[in-house]
Amino acid sequence: MDCTYCYLPFRKMKHLMPAAVAECVAAAVNPWAADGPMFEVVWHGGEPLATGREHLAALMAPFKGVQHSVQTNAALVDDAWCDFLLEHNIHVGVSIDGPEDMNTHRITLAGHPGFRVTMRGIRRLRHRGIPYSAIAVVSDPDPADAARFYEFFAELGVTTLGVNVEEEEGVNTGARVSDPVRAAEFWAALADAWRGNPVMRLREVQRVLNFAGAVLQGHETAPLPASSPWDPLPTVAYDGGVVMLSPELAGFTDSRFGDFTTGNVLEDGLVAEAEVRTPWITEFWDGVDSCRATCPTFAFCGGAHPANRYFEHGGRMDGTRTSYCTTSKIALLEGVTQHVRTHRP
C-alpha cells in the first residue's frame, strides 16, 4: 500500500530485517517473556507479510514464550498465509479505514484503490476462522458517518477496533486540522453506535471507561513524574536501530537529536542507558511535566506523544498541546462523557 496519510519516509524502499537483529532482540526479551506470560512482540511499521513466510518464520524463531502479532493490510493473505498464521498462533490486526468510500486514502503502489484487495484478505481470514482486530485511520471525523463506520466493522466481525484520527507526522504534512467540537461529536456518536451493538471492543471508548473506573475507585490515573521508572516501549527498525516511546520517529534524523535511536541491538543491546544516549527523551519529559502543570485533561491524556510534539512544534519535544491531543484525547474524553450523560439511567 501507499497510503496518502503515511508518515514513513522510506515506505517505497525494500528493507528486510536480518535474522541477526531478531536474534539480538530475542536474547533481551525472552527473560522478560518468562516473567510475563502476556508478553507480546508486534511486527509492524511496514508490511510484515512482504518478508515472505520462510523469512518471517526465521525472524520469529529465536523468541521463546512470546505472543507474536502482525499488523497487516491483508493484501497478501491467502490460504498459505492462513496456514502460517494458525501454525504459529499469531494474532492478526488488519489496517482498513471503513467502508469503501471512507477507504480512499489507502491506495496500492500502482495508484489503485486498496479496498478490494484488503477485503479479499479479510474474507480469507474469516473463511479460515482466524480472529482479527482492526485499526482504522479517520481523516475526517464526521459524526454523521460514525454509525455506518461502526456497523461496517461490526459486520466484519472484528474482535477489537482501534480508531486513529489522521495526524500530522513525518512526511504527512497535509493532515486536516479537525474542529474539536465536531471531533467530540464524532466520538459521542461512535460511542452511541457501540452501545447500541456492543459486539466488539472499541479501543478508544474502553480507554475512557477504564479511566473513569480508576477515578471512581480512587486509583492513580496520571503518569508519574519523569523522575520515576518508565516503560520504554522499544521499537526495533529493520537494521537494529532502537527508538524508545515513539515508533513514528524511526527512520528520521534531526540536527540536534541525530537519528533518535538509543543505539543498535547488534552493538548496544535493546535498552542501554536510554536517557543518556538520547537527549530528546529528557526534553520530552520536560514537556510532559509542562502538560501536567497546565492541562486539565492530563490525568487522562498523559501528555502529548513524542512524535506529535516533534512534528507539530518545529522539532521541539517540550511543547505541550498538539492537534492529536485535541482530537484523539481531549475530544475523545469529552465525546464519551457526553455519551454517558445522555444515556445514564
mmCIF file of C-alpha atoms in Angstrom:
data_model
loop_
_atom_site.group_PDB
_atom_site.id
_atom_site.type_symbol
_atom_site.label_atom_id
_atom_site.label_comp_id
_atom_site.label_asym_id
_atom_site.label_seq_id
_atom_site.Cartn_x
_atom_site.Cartn_y
_atom_site.Cartn_z
ATOM 1 C CA MET A 1 0.000 0.000 0.000
ATOM 2 C CA ASP A 2 0.942 3.640 -0.490
ATOM 3 C CA CYS A 3 -1.494 5.366 1.855
ATOM 4 C CA THR A 4 -1.733 9.122 1.339
ATOM 5 C CA TYR A 5 -1.517 9.786 5.090
ATOM 6 C CA CYS A 6 1.505 7.518 5.725
ATOM 7 C CA TYR A 7 4.214 9.142 7.842
ATOM 8 C CA LEU A 8 7.039 6.752 6.863
ATOM 9 C CA PRO A 9 9.771 8.372 4.761
ATOM 10 C CA PHE A 10 11.041 5.105 3.272
ATOM 11 C CA ARG A 11 7.875 3.144 2.566
ATOM 12 C CA LYS A 12 8.716 2.613 -1.123
ATOM 13 C CA MET A 13 12.070 1.034 -0.281
ATOM 14 C CA LYS A 14 12.511 -2.652 0.478
ATOM 15 C CA HIS A 15 14.272 -3.149 3.790
ATOM 16 C CA LEU A 16 14.474 -6.700 5.100
ATOM 17 C CA MET A 17 15.460 -7.315 8.715
ATOM 18 C CA PRO A 18 18.420 -9.691 9.024
ATOM 19 C CA ALA A 19 17.911 -12.704 11.278
ATOM 20 C CA ALA A 20 20.787 -11.478 13.470
ATOM 21 C CA VAL A 21 18.735 -8.451 14.524
ATOM 22 C CA ALA A 22 15.829 -10.633 15.644
ATOM 23 C CA GLU A 23 18.230 -12.917 17.500
ATOM 24 C CA CYS A 24 19.656 -9.981 19.479
ATOM 25 C CA VAL A 25 16.176 -8.716 20.350
ATOM 26 C CA ALA A 26 15.069 -12.189 21.406
ATOM 27 C CA ALA A 27 18.060 -12.558 23.686
ATOM 28 C CA ALA A 28 16.904 -9.472 25.570
ATOM 29 C CA VAL A 29 13.161 -10.087 25.675
ATOM 30 C CA ASN A 30 12.949 -13.843 26.263
ATOM 31 C CA PRO A 31 13.716 -13.403 30.008
ATOM 32 C CA TRP A 32 11.006 -10.721 30.178
ATOM 33 C CA ALA A 33 8.533 -13.063 28.493
ATOM 34 C CA ALA A 34 9.392 -15.787 31.015
ATOM 35 C CA ASP A 35 8.236 -13.407 33.765
ATOM 36 C CA GLY A 36 5.174 -12.171 31.864
ATOM 37 C CA PRO A 37 3.033 -14.727 30.019
ATOM 38 C CA MET A 38 1.191 -11.971 28.122
ATOM 39 C CA PHE A 39 4.403 -10.561 26.619
ATOM 40 C CA GLU A 40 3.815 -9.534 23.004
ATOM 41 C CA VAL A 41 6.094 -8.900 20.046
ATOM 42 C CA VAL A 42 4.374 -6.886 17.309
ATOM 43 C CA TRP A 43 5.611 -6.926 13.714
ATOM 44 C CA HIS A 44 4.576 -3.673 12.075
ATOM 45 C CA GLY A 45 5.876 -0.397 10.649
ATOM 46 C CA GLY A 46 5.786 -1.806 7.132
ATOM 47 C CA GLU A 47 4.026 -4.829 5.662
ATOM 48 C CA PRO A 48 5.321 -7.836 7.640
ATOM 49 C CA LEU A 49 3.854 -10.388 5.237
ATOM 50 C CA ALA A 50 6.005 -8.918 2.444
ATOM 51 C CA THR A 51 9.014 -10.602 4.061
ATOM 52 C CA GLY A 52 7.681 -13.970 2.952
ATOM 53 C CA ARG A 53 6.755 -16.905 5.181
ATOM 54 C CA GLU A 54 10.196 -18.505 5.316
ATOM 55 C CA HIS A 55 11.982 -15.342 6.387
ATOM 56 C CA LEU A 56 9.278 -14.242 8.835
ATOM 57 C CA ALA A 57 9.448 -17.697 10.441
ATOM 58 C CA ALA A 58 13.227 -17.279 10.761
ATOM 59 C CA LEU A 59 12.766 -13.886 12.431
ATOM 60 C CA MET A 60 10.243 -15.285 14.895
ATOM 61 C CA ALA A 61 12.155 -18.481 15.672
ATOM 62 C CA PRO A 62 14.563 -17.073 18.315
ATOM 63 C CA PHE A 63 11.710 -15.795 20.503
ATOM 64 C CA LYS A 64 10.513 -18.061 23.298
ATOM 65 C CA GLY A 65 7.287 -17.711 25.253
ATOM 66 C CA VAL A 66 6.079 -14.576 23.459
ATOM 67 C CA GLN A 67 2.820 -13.846 21.663
ATOM 68 C CA HIS A 68 3.552 -12.753 18.099
ATOM 69 C CA SER A 69 1.238 -10.251 16.377
ATOM 70 C CA VAL A 70 1.268 -8.822 12.869
ATOM 71 C CA GLN A 71 -0.343 -5.609 11.680
ATOM 72 C CA THR A 72 -1.112 -6.125 8.009
ATOM 73 C CA ASN A 73 -3.056 -4.609 5.133
ATOM 74 C CA ALA A 74 -4.144 -8.213 4.346
ATOM 75 C CA ALA A 75 -3.431 -7.796 0.629
ATOM 76 C CA LEU A 76 -1.155 -10.862 0.610
ATOM 77 C CA VAL A 77 -3.356 -13.085 2.776
ATOM 78 C CA ASP A 78 -4.124 -16.391 1.068
ATOM 79 C CA ASP A 79 -4.569 -19.964 2.263
ATOM 80 C CA ALA A 80 -0.827 -20.497 2.639
ATOM 81 C CA TRP A 81 -0.555 -17.413 4.861
ATOM 82 C CA CYS A 82 -3.596 -18.539 6.843
ATOM 83 C CA ASP A 83 -1.865 -21.879 7.442
ATOM 84 C CA PHE A 84 1.211 -19.977 8.652
ATOM 85 C CA LEU A 85 -0.793 -17.719 10.988
ATOM 86 C CA LEU A 86 -2.598 -20.692 12.506
ATOM 87 C CA GLU A 87 0.536 -22.799 12.831
ATOM 88 C CA HIS A 88 2.389 -20.049 14.691
ATOM 89 C CA ASN A 89 -0.644 -18.875 16.696
ATOM 90 C CA ILE A 90 -0.165 -15.289 15.503
ATOM 91 C CA HIS A 91 -2.546 -12.523 16.483
ATOM 92 C CA VAL A 92 -3.691 -10.606 13.407
ATOM 93 C CA GLY A 93 -4.508 -6.925 13.093
ATOM 94 C CA VAL A 94 -5.810 -5.589 9.789
ATOM 95 C CA SER A 95 -5.483 -1.976 8.674
ATOM 96 C CA ILE A 96 -8.626 -0.773 6.883
ATOM 97 C CA ASP A 97 -10.396 2.553 7.220
ATOM 98 C CA GLY A 98 -14.065 1.585 6.915
ATOM 99 C CA PRO A 99 -16.495 1.229 4.004
ATOM 100 C CA GLU A 100 -15.119 1.719 0.509
ATOM 101 C CA ASP A 101 -15.987 5.418 0.311
ATOM 102 C CA MET A 102 -14.126 6.031 3.604
ATOM 103 C CA ASN A 103 -11.114 3.999 2.489
ATOM 104 C CA THR A 104 -9.973 6.228 -0.370
ATOM 105 C CA HIS A 105 -6.658 7.206 1.269
ATOM 106 C CA ARG A 106 -5.492 3.585 1.195
ATOM 107 C CA ILE A 107 -4.184 3.005 -2.322
ATOM 108 C CA THR A 108 -1.771 0.495 -3.813
ATOM 109 C CA LEU A 109 1.749 1.312 -5.014
ATOM 110 C CA ALA A 110 0.297 1.261 -8.541
ATOM 111 C CA GLY A 111 -2.152 4.001 -7.536
ATOM 112 C CA HIS A 112 -5.278 1.835 -7.476
ATOM 113 C CA PRO A 113 -7.858 1.735 -4.653
ATOM 114 C CA GLY A 114 -6.770 -0.736 -1.985
ATOM 115 C CA PHE A 115 -10.180 -1.591 -0.545
ATOM 116 C CA ARG A 116 -10.907 -4.681 -2.609
ATOM 117 C CA VAL A 117 -7.544 -6.347 -2.091
ATOM 118 C CA THR A 118 -7.794 -5.821 1.677
ATOM 119 C CA MET A 119 -11.342 -7.162 1.722
ATOM 120 C CA ARG A 120 -10.195 -10.212 -0.236
ATOM 121 C CA GLY A 121 -7.689 -10.971 2.518
ATOM 122 C CA ILE A 122 -10.292 -10.370 5.234
ATOM 123 C CA ARG A 123 -12.688 -12.812 3.572
ATOM 124 C CA ARG A 124 -9.922 -15.414 3.577
ATOM 125 C CA LEU A 125 -9.229 -14.853 7.284
ATOM 126 C CA ARG A 126 -12.917 -15.200 8.092
ATOM 127 C CA HIS A 127 -13.290 -18.308 5.927
ATOM 128 C CA ARG A 128 -10.439 -19.937 7.847
ATOM 129 C CA GLY A 129 -11.852 -18.886 11.220
ATOM 130 C CA ILE A 130 -8.901 -16.651 12.125
ATOM 131 C CA PRO A 131 -9.948 -13.898 14.549
ATOM 132 C CA TYR A 132 -8.556 -10.441 13.842
ATOM 133 C CA SER A 133 -8.663 -6.899 15.136
ATOM 134 C CA ALA A 134 -8.707 -3.754 13.006
ATOM 135 C CA ILE A 135 -7.108 -0.330 13.043
ATOM 136 C CA ALA A 136 -8.787 2.453 11.083
ATOM 137 C CA VAL A 137 -7.487 5.917 10.265
ATOM 138 C CA VAL A 138 -10.207 8.561 10.133
ATOM 139 C CA SER A 139 -9.190 11.619 8.117
ATOM 140 C CA ASP A 140 -12.497 13.426 8.631
ATOM 141 C CA PRO A 141 -14.175 12.616 11.966
ATOM 142 C CA ASP A 142 -17.713 13.404 10.817
ATOM 143 C CA PRO A 143 -20.376 12.444 13.397
ATOM 144 C CA ALA A 144 -22.806 11.770 10.548
ATOM 145 C CA ASP A 145 -20.574 8.878 9.413
ATOM 146 C CA ALA A 146 -19.942 7.325 12.839
ATOM 147 C CA ALA A 147 -22.804 4.809 12.903
ATOM 148 C CA ARG A 148 -22.157 3.494 9.386
ATOM 149 C CA PHE A 149 -18.441 3.356 10.118
ATOM 150 C CA TYR A 150 -19.020 1.298 13.275
ATOM 151 C CA GLU A 151 -21.524 -1.089 11.692
ATOM 152 C CA PHE A 152 -19.077 -1.843 8.871
ATOM 153 C CA PHE A 153 -16.625 -3.263 11.380
ATOM 154 C CA ALA A 154 -19.359 -4.950 13.402
ATOM 155 C CA GLU A 155 -20.462 -6.807 10.267
ATOM 156 C CA LEU A 156 -16.843 -7.795 9.546
ATOM 157 C CA GLY A 157 -16.720 -9.498 12.939
ATOM 158 C CA VAL A 158 -13.562 -7.810 14.221
ATOM 159 C CA THR A 159 -12.652 -8.522 17.831
ATOM 160 C CA THR A 160 -11.294 -5.039 18.601
ATOM 161 C CA LEU A 161 -11.437 -1.782 16.677
ATOM 162 C CA GLY A 162 -8.826 0.943 17.162
ATOM 163 C CA VAL A 163 -9.591 4.349 15.670
ATOM 164 C CA ASN A 164 -6.817 6.812 14.842
ATOM 165 C CA VAL A 165 -7.657 10.319 13.682
ATOM 166 C CA GLU A 166 -5.190 11.273 10.950
ATOM 167 C CA GLU A 167 -2.144 13.035 12.383
ATOM 168 C CA GLU A 168 0.492 15.434 11.100
ATOM 169 C CA GLU A 169 3.594 13.281 11.407
ATOM 170 C CA GLY A 170 6.696 12.554 9.425
ATOM 171 C CA VAL A 171 6.210 13.074 5.702
ATOM 172 C CA ASN A 172 2.445 13.512 6.116
ATOM 173 C CA THR A 173 2.324 17.290 6.399
ATOM 174 C CA GLY A 174 -1.126 17.803 4.855
ATOM 175 C CA ALA A 175 -3.360 16.339 7.550
ATOM 176 C CA ARG A 176 -6.613 18.213 8.034
ATOM 177 C CA VAL A 177 -6.944 20.061 11.341
ATOM 178 C CA SER A 178 -10.224 18.773 12.767
ATOM 179 C CA ASP A 179 -12.654 21.002 14.624
ATOM 180 C CA PRO A 180 -12.519 19.908 18.302
ATOM 181 C CA VAL A 181 -16.283 20.242 18.821
ATOM 182 C CA ARG A 182 -17.024 18.209 15.707
ATOM 183 C CA ALA A 183 -14.449 15.609 16.753
ATOM 184 C CA ALA A 184 -16.095 15.281 20.176
ATOM 185 C CA GLU A 185 -19.446 14.783 18.452
ATOM 186 C CA PHE A 186 -17.875 12.061 16.308
ATOM 187 C CA TRP A 187 -16.613 10.206 19.395
ATOM 188 C CA ALA A 188 -20.017 10.585 21.073
ATOM 189 C CA ALA A 189 -21.778 9.199 18.002
ATOM 190 C CA LEU A 190 -19.287 6.338 17.791
ATOM 191 C CA ALA A 191 -19.925 5.504 21.449
ATOM 192 C CA ASP A 192 -23.670 5.612 20.727
ATOM 193 C CA ALA A 193 -23.217 3.107 17.903
ATOM 194 C CA TRP A 194 -21.123 0.834 20.112
ATOM 195 C CA ARG A 195 -23.670 0.963 22.942
ATOM 196 C CA GLY A 196 -26.432 0.005 20.514
ATOM 197 C CA ASN A 197 -24.495 -3.026 19.242
ATOM 198 C CA PRO A 198 -21.581 -3.875 21.576
ATOM 199 C CA VAL A 199 -20.285 -6.849 19.603
ATOM 200 C CA MET A 200 -16.629 -5.842 19.719
ATOM 201 C CA ARG A 201 -14.194 -3.964 21.898
ATOM 202 C CA LEU A 202 -13.870 -0.319 20.866
ATOM 203 C CA ARG A 203 -10.368 0.590 22.000
ATOM 204 C CA GLU A 204 -10.821 4.317 22.496
ATOM 205 C CA VAL A 205 -14.136 4.036 24.343
ATOM 206 C CA GLN A 206 -12.631 1.349 26.558
ATOM 207 C CA ARG A 207 -9.753 3.668 27.445
ATOM 208 C CA VAL A 208 -12.194 6.298 28.679
ATOM 209 C CA LEU A 209 -14.247 3.751 30.633
ATOM 210 C CA ASN A 210 -11.089 2.336 32.229
ATOM 211 C CA PHE A 211 -10.019 5.852 33.184
ATOM 212 C CA ALA A 212 -13.433 6.631 34.660
ATOM 213 C CA GLY A 213 -13.384 3.382 36.613
ATOM 214 C CA ALA A 214 -9.951 4.194 38.038
ATOM 215 C CA VAL A 215 -11.132 7.656 39.097
ATOM 216 C CA LEU A 216 -14.254 6.291 40.775
ATOM 217 C CA GLN A 217 -12.202 3.678 42.627
ATOM 218 C CA GLY A 218 -9.632 6.217 43.751
ATOM 219 C CA HIS A 219 -6.747 4.651 41.829
ATOM 220 C CA GLU A 220 -3.769 6.512 40.348
ATOM 221 C CA THR A 221 -4.556 7.727 36.822
ATOM 222 C CA ALA A 222 -1.942 10.308 35.841
ATOM 223 C CA PRO A 223 1.507 9.143 34.746
ATOM 224 C CA LEU A 224 4.196 9.516 37.378
ATOM 225 C CA PRO A 225 6.764 12.335 37.232
ATOM 226 C CA ALA A 226 9.663 11.989 34.825
ATOM 227 C CA SER A 227 11.977 11.003 37.662
ATOM 228 C CA SER A 228 10.030 7.759 38.133
ATOM 229 C CA PRO A 229 10.611 4.489 36.245
ATOM 230 C CA TRP A 230 9.044 4.448 32.782
ATOM 231 C CA ASP A 231 8.034 1.913 30.156
ATOM 232 C CA PRO A 232 10.406 2.364 27.182
ATOM 233 C CA LEU A 233 8.170 0.639 24.581
ATOM 234 C CA PRO A 234 11.165 -0.057 22.319
ATOM 235 C CA THR A 235 10.730 -0.177 18.560
ATOM 236 C CA VAL A 236 13.432 -2.003 16.611
ATOM 237 C CA ALA A 237 13.986 -0.979 12.999
ATOM 238 C CA TYR A 238 14.982 -3.419 10.273
ATOM 239 C CA ASP A 239 18.678 -2.553 10.765
ATOM 240 C CA GLY A 240 18.581 -2.949 14.568
ATOM 241 C CA GLY A 241 18.211 0.729 15.480
ATOM 242 C CA VAL A 242 16.204 1.140 18.692
ATOM 243 C CA VAL A 243 13.737 4.004 19.176
ATOM 244 C CA MET A 244 12.071 4.433 22.549
ATOM 245 C CA LEU A 245 8.493 5.554 23.255
ATOM 246 C CA SER A 246 7.530 6.531 19.701
ATOM 247 C CA PRO A 247 7.797 4.195 16.692
ATOM 248 C CA GLU A 248 6.844 7.105 14.417
ATOM 249 C CA LEU A 249 10.344 8.580 14.916
ATOM 250 C CA ALA A 250 12.124 5.569 13.413
ATOM 251 C CA GLY A 251 13.833 6.462 10.156
ATOM 252 C CA PHE A 252 14.064 10.208 10.802
ATOM 253 C CA THR A 253 17.118 12.297 11.682
ATOM 254 C CA ASP A 254 17.465 15.686 13.342
ATOM 255 C CA SER A 255 20.308 18.184 13.630
ATOM 256 C CA ARG A 256 20.041 18.126 17.444
ATOM 257 C CA PHE A 257 18.941 14.569 18.138
ATOM 258 C CA GLY A 258 20.538 12.567 15.353
ATOM 259 C CA ASP A 259 18.540 9.501 14.342
ATOM 260 C CA PHE A 260 16.506 9.373 17.608
ATOM 261 C CA THR A 261 17.893 5.921 18.459
ATOM 262 C CA THR A 262 19.456 4.785 21.717
ATOM 263 C CA GLY A 263 21.839 2.676 19.671
ATOM 264 C CA ASN A 264 21.647 -0.585 17.780
ATOM 265 C CA VAL A 265 20.788 -4.023 19.165
ATOM 266 C CA LEU A 266 23.682 -5.541 17.241
ATOM 267 C CA GLU A 267 26.132 -3.465 19.271
ATOM 268 C CA ASP A 268 24.407 -1.952 22.302
ATOM 269 C CA GLY A 269 21.610 -4.287 23.335
ATOM 270 C CA LEU A 270 17.945 -3.406 23.456
ATOM 271 C CA VAL A 271 17.732 -0.943 26.349
ATOM 272 C CA ALA A 272 21.047 0.742 27.063
ATOM 273 C CA GLU A 273 21.210 3.984 29.083
ATOM 274 C CA ALA A 274 18.377 5.428 27.016
ATOM 275 C CA GLU A 275 18.190 8.863 28.611
ATOM 276 C CA VAL A 276 21.967 9.306 28.477
ATOM 277 C CA ARG A 277 22.210 8.276 24.842
ATOM 278 C CA THR A 278 19.106 10.129 23.589
ATOM 279 C CA PRO A 279 18.767 13.720 24.820
ATOM 280 C CA TRP A 280 15.375 14.093 23.178
ATOM 281 C CA ILE A 281 13.892 11.854 25.883
ATOM 282 C CA THR A 282 14.900 14.300 28.620
ATOM 283 C CA GLU A 283 13.408 17.182 26.622
ATOM 284 C CA PHE A 284 10.263 15.116 26.125
ATOM 285 C CA TRP A 285 9.889 14.534 29.876
ATOM 286 C CA ASP A 286 10.176 18.307 30.384
ATOM 287 C CA GLY A 287 7.229 18.672 28.017
ATOM 288 C CA VAL A 288 5.252 16.031 29.891
ATOM 289 C CA ASP A 289 5.830 17.924 33.139
ATOM 290 C CA SER A 290 4.620 21.109 31.434
ATOM 291 C CA CYS A 291 1.462 19.297 30.339
ATOM 292 C CA ARG A 292 0.989 18.048 33.884
ATOM 293 C CA ALA A 293 1.183 21.615 35.197
ATOM 294 C CA THR A 294 -1.064 23.265 32.615
ATOM 295 C CA CYS A 295 -3.567 20.824 31.096
ATOM 296 C CA PRO A 296 -6.802 19.917 32.933
ATOM 297 C CA THR A 297 -7.066 16.717 30.882
ATOM 298 C CA PHE A 298 -3.584 15.483 31.736
ATOM 299 C CA ALA A 299 -4.776 12.726 34.067
ATOM 300 C CA PHE A 300 -6.405 11.052 31.066
ATOM 301 C CA CYS A 301 -4.097 12.145 28.240
ATOM 302 C CA GLY A 302 -0.750 11.752 29.978
ATOM 303 C CA GLY A 303 0.854 14.401 27.789
ATOM 304 C CA ALA A 304 1.343 14.672 24.043
ATOM 305 C CA HIS A 305 3.194 11.844 22.299
ATOM 306 C CA PRO A 306 6.841 12.464 21.292
ATOM 307 C CA ALA A 307 6.346 12.351 17.512
ATOM 308 C CA ASN A 308 3.360 14.677 17.630
ATOM 309 C CA ARG A 309 5.286 17.162 19.745
ATOM 310 C CA TYR A 310 8.284 16.999 17.448
ATOM 311 C CA PHE A 311 6.465 17.389 14.140
ATOM 312 C CA GLU A 312 3.908 19.945 15.338
ATOM 313 C CA HIS A 313 6.281 22.089 17.410
ATOM 314 C CA GLY A 314 9.094 22.703 14.946
ATOM 315 C CA GLY A 315 11.406 19.970 16.165
ATOM 316 C CA ARG A 316 10.903 20.612 19.881
ATOM 317 C CA MET A 317 9.972 17.835 22.301
ATOM 318 C CA ASP A 318 8.995 20.108 25.192
ATOM 319 C CA GLY A 319 5.929 21.723 23.603
ATOM 320 C CA THR A 320 2.558 20.936 25.085
ATOM 321 C CA ARG A 321 -0.798 20.558 23.339
ATOM 322 C CA THR A 322 -0.926 19.079 19.840
ATOM 323 C CA SER A 323 -3.741 18.519 17.367
ATOM 324 C CA TYR A 324 -3.513 14.825 18.274
ATOM 325 C CA CYS A 325 -4.173 15.725 21.928
ATOM 326 C CA THR A 326 -7.129 17.852 20.884
ATOM 327 C CA THR A 327 -8.893 15.395 18.587
ATOM 328 C CA SER A 328 -7.842 11.989 19.926
ATOM 329 C CA LYS A 329 -7.606 12.578 23.672
ATOM 330 C CA ILE A 330 -9.469 15.692 24.811
ATOM 331 C CA ALA A 331 -12.288 15.415 22.263
ATOM 332 C CA LEU A 332 -12.439 11.662 22.913
ATOM 333 C CA LEU A 333 -12.898 12.185 26.650
ATOM 334 C CA GLU A 334 -15.478 14.901 26.090
ATOM 335 C CA GLY A 335 -17.363 12.876 23.488
ATOM 336 C CA VAL A 336 -17.609 9.675 25.529
ATOM 337 C CA THR A 337 -18.541 11.722 28.606
ATOM 338 C CA GLN A 338 -21.283 13.353 26.547
ATOM 339 C CA HIS A 339 -22.488 9.896 25.521
ATOM 340 C CA VAL A 340 -22.576 8.705 29.142
ATOM 341 C CA ARG A 341 -24.516 11.776 30.263
ATOM 342 C CA THR A 342 -27.051 11.236 27.506
ATOM 343 C CA HIS A 343 -27.602 7.553 28.334
ATOM 344 C CA ARG A 344 -27.217 7.451 32.112
ATOM 345 C CA PRO A 345 -30.235 5.968 33.936
#
